[in-house]
XYZ file of C-alpha atoms in Angstrom:
153
model
C 89.194 -49.404 59.737
C 87.332 -46.623 57.825
C 84.111 -48.655 58.396
C 84.860 -48.923 62.200
C 85.706 -45.344 62.488
C 82.275 -44.504 60.449
C 80.210 -46.906 62.795
C 81.927 -45.305 66.105
C 81.082 -41.968 64.958
C 77.332 -43.119 64.134
C 77.101 -44.960 67.503
C 78.356 -41.852 69.384
C 75.974 -39.943 67.532
C 73.058 -42.049 68.452
C 74.232 -42.290 72.114
C 74.318 -38.590 72.272
C 70.966 -38.087 70.714
C 69.485 -40.861 73.026
C 71.057 -39.377 76.149
C 69.741 -35.756 75.055
C 73.329 -34.220 74.761
C 72.897 -33.432 71.260
C 69.454 -32.049 71.425
C 70.843 -29.473 74.348
C 73.838 -28.771 72.299
C 71.617 -27.956 69.205
C 69.505 -25.766 71.418
C 72.239 -23.969 72.884
C 73.730 -23.585 69.362
C 70.437 -22.190 68.045
C 70.144 -20.011 71.359
C 73.754 -18.784 70.691
C 72.696 -17.794 67.053
C 69.636 -16.087 68.028
C 71.369 -14.225 70.625
C 74.076 -13.009 67.989
C 71.523 -12.119 65.310
C 69.554 -9.957 68.125
C 72.779 -8.418 68.945
C 73.433 -7.613 65.237
C 69.894 -6.432 64.928
C 70.321 -3.875 68.041
C 73.598 -2.914 66.704
C 72.167 -2.239 63.165
C 69.499 -0.125 64.655
C 71.938 1.794 66.674
C 74.147 2.491 63.505
C 70.725 3.714 61.942
C 70.132 6.090 64.900
C 73.596 7.616 65.004
C 73.044 9.786 61.643
C 69.889 10.779 63.159
C 71.707 11.756 66.224
C 74.613 13.399 64.710
C 72.035 15.618 62.565
C 70.041 16.220 65.670
C 73.073 17.210 67.587
C 74.325 19.335 64.708
C 71.082 21.007 64.413
C 71.077 21.840 68.360
C 74.640 23.000 67.899
C 73.417 25.470 64.814
C 70.605 26.498 66.876
C 72.816 27.511 69.872
C 75.085 29.480 67.773
C 72.290 31.244 66.209
C 70.861 32.088 69.508
C 74.321 33.375 70.577
C 74.541 35.394 67.815
C 71.218 36.926 68.014
C 72.090 37.912 71.668
C 75.149 39.471 70.559
C 73.455 41.414 67.820
C 70.702 42.873 70.126
C 73.784 43.825 72.566
C 75.398 45.453 69.772
C 72.524 47.176 68.582
C 71.736 48.380 72.352
C 75.242 49.907 72.612
C 75.030 51.405 69.167
C 71.720 53.146 70.373
C 73.332 54.164 73.680
C 76.271 55.799 71.876
C 74.225 57.705 69.094
C 71.554 58.802 71.749
C 73.272 62.312 72.264
C 73.646 62.683 68.543
C 70.011 61.808 68.057
C 69.030 64.426 70.481
C 71.036 67.190 68.871
C 69.935 66.309 65.608
C 66.368 66.240 66.933
C 67.073 69.982 68.374
C 68.374 71.135 64.969
C 65.398 69.779 62.976
C 62.995 71.527 65.531
C 65.108 75.032 65.172
C 64.899 74.427 61.167
C 61.195 73.629 61.436
C 60.691 76.704 63.453
C 62.945 79.043 60.968
C 60.815 77.709 58.121
C 57.402 78.317 59.954
C 58.572 81.925 60.775
C 59.855 82.407 57.112
C 56.347 81.085 55.926
C 54.412 83.452 58.247
C 56.455 86.344 56.756
C 55.919 85.493 53.230
C 52.020 85.069 53.924
C 52.116 88.510 55.515
C 54.161 90.026 52.583
C 51.661 88.215 50.187
C 48.769 89.606 51.915
C 50.156 93.172 52.027
C 50.754 92.883 48.376
C 47.307 91.698 47.603
C 45.885 94.613 49.750
C 48.067 97.171 47.895
C 47.106 95.695 44.465
C 43.373 95.533 45.503
C 43.828 99.153 46.600
C 45.523 100.075 43.281
C 42.742 98.296 41.400
C 40.128 100.311 43.360
C 41.698 103.661 42.615
C 42.131 102.686 38.952
C 38.439 101.660 38.813
C 37.595 104.855 40.826
C 39.386 107.203 38.089
C 37.875 105.276 35.345
C 34.538 105.799 36.605
C 35.220 109.556 37.362
C 36.471 110.014 33.783
C 33.329 108.454 32.456
C 31.206 110.832 34.367
C 33.442 113.943 33.208
C 32.736 115.649 29.781
C 35.187 115.064 26.931
C 37.320 118.199 27.280
C 37.958 117.558 30.992
C 38.871 114.143 29.949
C 41.700 115.059 28.069
C 43.094 117.419 30.606
C 42.934 114.995 33.345
C 44.633 112.455 31.354
C 47.594 114.680 30.706
C 47.757 115.576 34.125
C 47.713 112.011 35.206
C 50.633 111.410 32.935
C 52.717 114.295 34.588
C 51.960 112.988 37.977
C 53.167 109.616 37.338
């Protein structure tokens, strides 16, 4: 009986091969496998793209956050500048007043120094004049003038 079943199977196989049924079945199976393989490759490529897409989306999100933060920072800086404008103006006025006061003080110091220099020059000229006068006088008169000078002083 086993042999008969084996013979029947072989006969059916030959009938299917001769009729083209087996060939069509093999082709369809091969096409099915090829289609399944192609889908697997597409899923594999999509899976490879997912990390890239995740990274790109994360980078985009970070860039957007940084732009928002920069905008907020600029707005804050503008608000701070607006807040401190009156104080800056007052500080500028105070600094200008101080500089004017320092300039005035320096001018007064320069005038005082010039006056002192003139007095010292006049004193030096007077002393030089006295010395030249003493050099021209005789020795006796010289002694009497020096005593009078001491008394005058």
